[in-house]
Each structure stands twice: as structure tokens, then as C-alpha cells.
CSV table of C-alpha atoms in Angstrom, one decimal:
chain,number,residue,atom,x,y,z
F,22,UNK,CA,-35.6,265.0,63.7
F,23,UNK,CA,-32.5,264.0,62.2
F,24,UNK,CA,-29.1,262.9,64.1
F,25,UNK,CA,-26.5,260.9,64.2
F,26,UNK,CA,-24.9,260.1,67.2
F,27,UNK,CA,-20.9,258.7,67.9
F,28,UNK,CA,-20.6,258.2,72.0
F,29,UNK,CA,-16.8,257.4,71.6
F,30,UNK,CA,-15.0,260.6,71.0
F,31,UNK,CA,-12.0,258.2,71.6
F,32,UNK,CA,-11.0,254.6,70.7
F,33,UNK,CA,-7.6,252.6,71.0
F,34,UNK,CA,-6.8,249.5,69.1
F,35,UNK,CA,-3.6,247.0,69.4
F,36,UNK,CA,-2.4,247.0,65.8
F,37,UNK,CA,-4.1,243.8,63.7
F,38,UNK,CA,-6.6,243.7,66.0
F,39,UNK,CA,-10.5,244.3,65.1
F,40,UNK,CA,-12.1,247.5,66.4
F,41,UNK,CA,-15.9,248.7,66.6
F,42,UNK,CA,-16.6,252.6,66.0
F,43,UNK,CA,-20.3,253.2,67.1
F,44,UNK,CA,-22.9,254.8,65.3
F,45,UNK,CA,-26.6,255.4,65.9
F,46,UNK,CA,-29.0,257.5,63.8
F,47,UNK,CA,-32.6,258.9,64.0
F,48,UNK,CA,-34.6,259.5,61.1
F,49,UNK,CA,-38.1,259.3,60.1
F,50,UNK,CA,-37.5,259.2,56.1
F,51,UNK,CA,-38.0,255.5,55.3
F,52,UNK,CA,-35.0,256.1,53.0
F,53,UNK,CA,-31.7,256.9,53.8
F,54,UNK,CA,-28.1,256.2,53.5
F,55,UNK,CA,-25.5,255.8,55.8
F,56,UNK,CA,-22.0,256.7,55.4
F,57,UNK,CA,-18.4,256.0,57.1
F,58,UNK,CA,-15.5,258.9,56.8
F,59,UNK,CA,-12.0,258.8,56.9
F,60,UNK,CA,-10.3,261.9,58.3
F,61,UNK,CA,-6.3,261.7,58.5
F,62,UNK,CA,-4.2,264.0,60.8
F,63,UNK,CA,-3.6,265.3,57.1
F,64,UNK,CA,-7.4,267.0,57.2
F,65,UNK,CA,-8.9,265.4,53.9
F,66,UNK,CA,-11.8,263.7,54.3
F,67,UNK,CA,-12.1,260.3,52.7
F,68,UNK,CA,-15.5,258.2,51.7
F,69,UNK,CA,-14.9,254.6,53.4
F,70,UNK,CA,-18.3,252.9,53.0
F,71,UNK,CA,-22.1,253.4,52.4
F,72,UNK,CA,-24.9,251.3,53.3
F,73,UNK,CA,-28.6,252.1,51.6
F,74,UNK,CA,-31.7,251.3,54.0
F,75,UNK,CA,-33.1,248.8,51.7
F,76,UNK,CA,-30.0,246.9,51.5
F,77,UNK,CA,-30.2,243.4,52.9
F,78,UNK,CA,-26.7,242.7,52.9
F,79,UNK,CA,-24.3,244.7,55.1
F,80,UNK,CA,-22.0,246.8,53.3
F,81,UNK,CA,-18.0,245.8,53.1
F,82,UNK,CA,-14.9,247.5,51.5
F,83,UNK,CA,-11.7,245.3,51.7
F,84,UNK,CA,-11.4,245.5,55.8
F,85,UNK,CA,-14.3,247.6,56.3
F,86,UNK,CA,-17.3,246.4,57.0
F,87,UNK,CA,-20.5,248.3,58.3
F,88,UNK,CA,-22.5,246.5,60.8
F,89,UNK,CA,-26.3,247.4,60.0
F,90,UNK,CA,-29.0,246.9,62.0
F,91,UNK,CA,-32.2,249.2,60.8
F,92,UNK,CA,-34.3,247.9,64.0
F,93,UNK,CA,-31.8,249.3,66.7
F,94,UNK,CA,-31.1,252.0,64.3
F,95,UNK,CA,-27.2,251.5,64.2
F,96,UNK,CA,-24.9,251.6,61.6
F,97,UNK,CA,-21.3,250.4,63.1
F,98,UNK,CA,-18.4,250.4,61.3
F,99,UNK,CA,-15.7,247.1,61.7
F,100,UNK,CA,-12.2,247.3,60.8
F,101,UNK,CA,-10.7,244.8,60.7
F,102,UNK,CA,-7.0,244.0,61.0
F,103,UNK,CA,-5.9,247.4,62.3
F,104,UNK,CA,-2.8,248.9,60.8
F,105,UNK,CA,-1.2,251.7,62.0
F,106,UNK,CA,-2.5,253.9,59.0
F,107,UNK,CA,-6.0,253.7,60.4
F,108,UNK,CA,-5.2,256.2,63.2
F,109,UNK,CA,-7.4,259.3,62.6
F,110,UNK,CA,-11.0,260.8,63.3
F,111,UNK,CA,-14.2,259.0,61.7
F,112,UNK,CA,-17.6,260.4,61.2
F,113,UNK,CA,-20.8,259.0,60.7
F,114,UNK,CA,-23.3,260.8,58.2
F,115,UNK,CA,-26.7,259.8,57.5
F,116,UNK,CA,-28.3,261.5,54.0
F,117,UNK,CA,-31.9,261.6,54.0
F,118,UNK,CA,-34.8,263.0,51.8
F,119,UNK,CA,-33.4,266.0,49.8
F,120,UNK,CA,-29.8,264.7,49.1
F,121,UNK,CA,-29.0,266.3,53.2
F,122,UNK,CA,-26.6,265.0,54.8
F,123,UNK,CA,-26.0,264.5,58.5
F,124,UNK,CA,-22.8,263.8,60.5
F,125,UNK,CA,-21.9,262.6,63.7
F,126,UNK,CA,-19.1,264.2,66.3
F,127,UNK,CA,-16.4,261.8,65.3
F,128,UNK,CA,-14.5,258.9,67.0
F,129,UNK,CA,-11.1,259.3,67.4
F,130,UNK,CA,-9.3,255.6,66.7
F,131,UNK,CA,-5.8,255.5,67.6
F,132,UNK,CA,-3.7,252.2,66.1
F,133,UNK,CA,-1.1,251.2,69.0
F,134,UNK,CA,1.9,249.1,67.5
A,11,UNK,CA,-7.2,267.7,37.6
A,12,UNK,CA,-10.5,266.7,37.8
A,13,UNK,CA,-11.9,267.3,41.2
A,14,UNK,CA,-13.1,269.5,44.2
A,15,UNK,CA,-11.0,272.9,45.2
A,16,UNK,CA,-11.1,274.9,47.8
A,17,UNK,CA,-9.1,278.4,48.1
A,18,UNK,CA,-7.6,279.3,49.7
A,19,UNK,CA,-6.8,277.0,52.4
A,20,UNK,CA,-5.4,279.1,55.0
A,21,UNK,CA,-6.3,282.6,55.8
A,22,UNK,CA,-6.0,285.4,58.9
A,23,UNK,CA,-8.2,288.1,58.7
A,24,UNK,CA,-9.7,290.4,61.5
A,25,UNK,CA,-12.9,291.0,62.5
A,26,UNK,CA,-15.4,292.7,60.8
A,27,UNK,CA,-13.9,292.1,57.5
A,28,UNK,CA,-15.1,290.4,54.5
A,29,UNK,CA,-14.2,287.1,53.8
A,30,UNK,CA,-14.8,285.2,50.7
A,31,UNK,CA,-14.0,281.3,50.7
A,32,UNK,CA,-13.9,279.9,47.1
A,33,UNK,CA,-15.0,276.0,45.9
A,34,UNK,CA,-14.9,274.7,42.7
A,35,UNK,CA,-15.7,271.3,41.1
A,36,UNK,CA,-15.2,269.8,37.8
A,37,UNK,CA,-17.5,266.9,38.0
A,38,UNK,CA,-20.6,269.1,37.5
A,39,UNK,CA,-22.5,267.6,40.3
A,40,UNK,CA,-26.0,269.2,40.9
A,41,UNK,CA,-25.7,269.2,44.3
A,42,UNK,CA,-22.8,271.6,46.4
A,43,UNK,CA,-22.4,272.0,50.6
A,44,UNK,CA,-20.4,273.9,52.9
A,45,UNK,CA,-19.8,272.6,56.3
A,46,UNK,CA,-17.8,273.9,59.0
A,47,UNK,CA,-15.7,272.0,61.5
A,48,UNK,CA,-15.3,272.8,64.7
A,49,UNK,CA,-13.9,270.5,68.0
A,50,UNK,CA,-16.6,268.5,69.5
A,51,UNK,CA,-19.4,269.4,67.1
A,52,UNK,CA,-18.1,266.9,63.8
A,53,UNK,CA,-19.6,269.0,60.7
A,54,UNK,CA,-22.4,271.6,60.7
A,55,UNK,CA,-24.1,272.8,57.5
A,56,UNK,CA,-24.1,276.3,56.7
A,57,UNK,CA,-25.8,275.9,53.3
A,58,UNK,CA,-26.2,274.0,49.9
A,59,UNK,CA,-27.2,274.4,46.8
A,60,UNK,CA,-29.0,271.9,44.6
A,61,UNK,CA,-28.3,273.8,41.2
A,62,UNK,CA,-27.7,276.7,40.0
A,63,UNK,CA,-29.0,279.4,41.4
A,64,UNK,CA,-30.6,277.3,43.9
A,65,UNK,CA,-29.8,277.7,47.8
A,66,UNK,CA,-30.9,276.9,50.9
A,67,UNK,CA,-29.7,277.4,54.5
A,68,UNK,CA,-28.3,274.6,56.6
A,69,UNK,CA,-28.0,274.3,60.0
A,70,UNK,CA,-25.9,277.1,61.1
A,71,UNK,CA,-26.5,279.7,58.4
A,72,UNK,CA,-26.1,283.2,60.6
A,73,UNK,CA,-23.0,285.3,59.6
A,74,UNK,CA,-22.6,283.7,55.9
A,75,UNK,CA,-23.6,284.3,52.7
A,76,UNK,CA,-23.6,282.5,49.4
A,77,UNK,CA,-24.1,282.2,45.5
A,78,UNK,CA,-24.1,279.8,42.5
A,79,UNK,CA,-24.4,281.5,39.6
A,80,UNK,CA,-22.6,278.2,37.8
A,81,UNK,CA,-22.7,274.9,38.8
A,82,UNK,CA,-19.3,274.4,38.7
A,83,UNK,CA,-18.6,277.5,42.0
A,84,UNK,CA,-20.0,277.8,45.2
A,85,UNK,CA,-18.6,280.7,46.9
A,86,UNK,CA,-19.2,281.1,50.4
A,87,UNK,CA,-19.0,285.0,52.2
A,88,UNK,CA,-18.7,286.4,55.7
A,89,UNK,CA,-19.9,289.4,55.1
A,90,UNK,CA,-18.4,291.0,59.2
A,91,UNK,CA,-16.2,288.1,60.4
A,92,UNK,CA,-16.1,287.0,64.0
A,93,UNK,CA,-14.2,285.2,66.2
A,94,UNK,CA,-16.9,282.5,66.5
A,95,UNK,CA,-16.4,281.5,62.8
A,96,UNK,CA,-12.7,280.7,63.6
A,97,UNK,CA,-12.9,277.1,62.0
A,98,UNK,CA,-11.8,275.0,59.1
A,99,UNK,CA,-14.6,275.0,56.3
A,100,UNK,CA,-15.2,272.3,53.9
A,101,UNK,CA,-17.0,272.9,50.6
A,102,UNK,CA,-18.1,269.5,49.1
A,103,UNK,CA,-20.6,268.1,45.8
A,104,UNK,CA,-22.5,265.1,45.6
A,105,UNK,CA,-24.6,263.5,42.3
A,106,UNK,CA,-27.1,261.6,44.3
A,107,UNK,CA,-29.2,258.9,42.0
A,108,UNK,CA,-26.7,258.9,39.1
A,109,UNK,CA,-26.1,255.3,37.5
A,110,UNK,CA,-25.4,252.8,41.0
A,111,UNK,CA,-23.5,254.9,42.5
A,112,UNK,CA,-23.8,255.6,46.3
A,113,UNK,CA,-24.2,259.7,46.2
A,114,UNK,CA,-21.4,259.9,48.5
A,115,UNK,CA,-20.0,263.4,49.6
A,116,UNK,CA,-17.1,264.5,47.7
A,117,UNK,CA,-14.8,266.7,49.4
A,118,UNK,CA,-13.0,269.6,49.0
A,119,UNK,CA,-9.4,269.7,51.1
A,120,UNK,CA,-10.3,272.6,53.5
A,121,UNK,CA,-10.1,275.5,54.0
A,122,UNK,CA,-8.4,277.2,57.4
A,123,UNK,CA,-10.0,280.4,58.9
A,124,UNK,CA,-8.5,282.3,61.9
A,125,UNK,CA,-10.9,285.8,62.8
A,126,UNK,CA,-8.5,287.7,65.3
């Protein structure tokens, strides 16, 4: 079976400090690729970061980071210096053999000044 | 503009009508998805298309209908609305294994349903 799984529908973070959104996946397809969304109050959804099984190196994007580790099965994403801009709902998606893709129920990150 | 579309992006209707959510893209990706998004469940696929002509059903497929007679459209249809398909629906393309790029979902802005 396929699924992702977020446990925090809801996170708070002191601006310009780090946060951790947690994300844990099940899949049997020994490749896969796991990807972090952006969704502002605003609606749009907005690619972040992607990390491919075989990669060895985690995955970063300017203060993004995704913290990958294939034996616990979890795909974390780090921001780093929180900004009050980085309030909004993220989601988790895994895509697997036939180009499917898979998302989580979201983690709610709200930035307090 | 080169991009995903969706139309229209907010609509009332009433139930039992017919309800035809549009989505167009301009990158010609083989692959096109419509989710819906609904509080507490993230996004649930309702179906995709890998080209023309080709669909498949996703995860939560009952009520909904759709086509792809071009690459470029992906129309999605509720054929007798209900109040349980009260939701905001994405439509969205992806071009997985092209060049190094990460096949990463493309989205469309959303589109807004209310069934009364």
C-alpha cells in the first residue's frame, strides 16, 4: 500500500527560528520520489523540494532542506530561519511507479513574530 | 501565458445538476490529475490521464467523469452533483523523466465548488 503520513495538523514557530514538519511514507516500489508543497492562505500550491530514493545527498533549496532517511522511511522537511511568509499548509507527496502521486493531510505552520 | 488553468474558479450550482470543471495546460505534459481538497483529508485523486485519450481512475472516482481528447484539456464532469463533492478541485500536469528534471506536480490555481 501506498501512504504518506503528516501527524502534525498544526505547528508554531518564533520567527527566525528552525522548524521540523514531519513526514513518513510507505511504499513498496523501490523507486520513488518525495515531494514538499507550499500552500498559502492564497490557495496555490507551490513545489518547495524533491528528493529521489537513490539520492545520497539530502535535498536543499535556499532554506529548505529535506531530511531523508530511506531506513525509517521519513522524509522531513527543515526550514530554516522562519520568516513570517512561511505561514501556510504543507503537504507531503510521494510519486511512485506510474508517475502517481500520493499526498499527505497537511501541517499547518504558523510563523509567530 | 504559459501555464496550468483552471475555470472557472468559483461556482454555486445545486444538486443534481451538471457540472463541468475545465483545465488546461500549455506545456504539453503527457501526464494530467485532478485532485480534490477537502479539510482533514490533504488531496485525494479522482483521476489522471497519462495521454491522450488515456484515463484511469484515482482514488475517489464515484460521481465524476472525465475526457482527454487533446493533451493540452482535461475536463473533469459531475454528471448529478452532491453536497459531498462541495470542495475546491485542483487539476494539475506533470512530465516525469524529461531531461533532470524532478517530475514535480504542476498546479492549476483551483477551482471552488459549492453543491447546495
Amino acid at each position: 500500500a501506498q501512504k504518506i503520513t503528516q501527524t502534525q495538523p498544526g505547528m508554531f514557530v518564533q520567527e527566525k527560528e528552525a522548524v521540523t514538519l514531519d513526514c513518513t511514507y510507505d511504499t513498496s516500489d523501490p523507486s520513488y520520489g518525495l515531494f514538499w508543497y507550499k500552500q498559502p492562505s492564497s490557495g496555490e500550491m507551490i513545489f518547495l523540494i524533491y528528493q529521489g530514493s537513490y539520492d545520497q545527498q539530502n535535498a536543499t533549496e535556499g532554506r529548505y532542506s529535506l531530511n531523508f532517511q530511506k531506513a525509517r522511511k521519513s522524509a522531513n522537511l527543515v526550514i530554516s530561519a522562519s520568516q513570517l511568509g512561511d505561514s501556510a499548509m504543507y503537504f507531503c507527496a510521494m510519486r511512485v511507479t506510474g508517475n502517481q502521486f500520493y499526498f499527505g493531510t497537511g501541517t499547518s505552520l504558523t510563523v509567530i513574530p | 501565458d504559459a501555464g496550468i488553468t483552471q475555470s472557472p474558479r468559483y461556482k454555486i450550482t445545486e444538486t443534481g445538476r451538471q457540472v463541468t470543471l475545465m483545465c488546461h495546460q500549455t506545456w504539453s505534459h503527457s501526464y494530467m490529475f485532478w485532485y480534490r481538497q477537502d479539510l482533514g483529508h490533504g488531496l485525494r485523486l479522482i483521476y489522471y490521464s497519462a495521454a491522450a485519450d488515456i484515463t484511469d481512475k484515482g482514488e475517489v472516482p464515484d460521481g465524476y467523469v472525465v475526457s482527454r481528447s487533446k493533451t493540452e484539456n482535461f475536463p473533469l464532469t459531475l454528471e448529478s452533483a452532491t453536497r459531498s463533492q462541495t470542495s475546491v478541485y485542483f487539476c494539475a500536469s506533470s512530465e516525469p523523466g524529461r531531461d533532470s528534471n524532478t517530475g514535480e506536480l504542476f498546479f492549476g490555481e483551483g477551482s471552488r465548488l459549492t453543491v447546495l
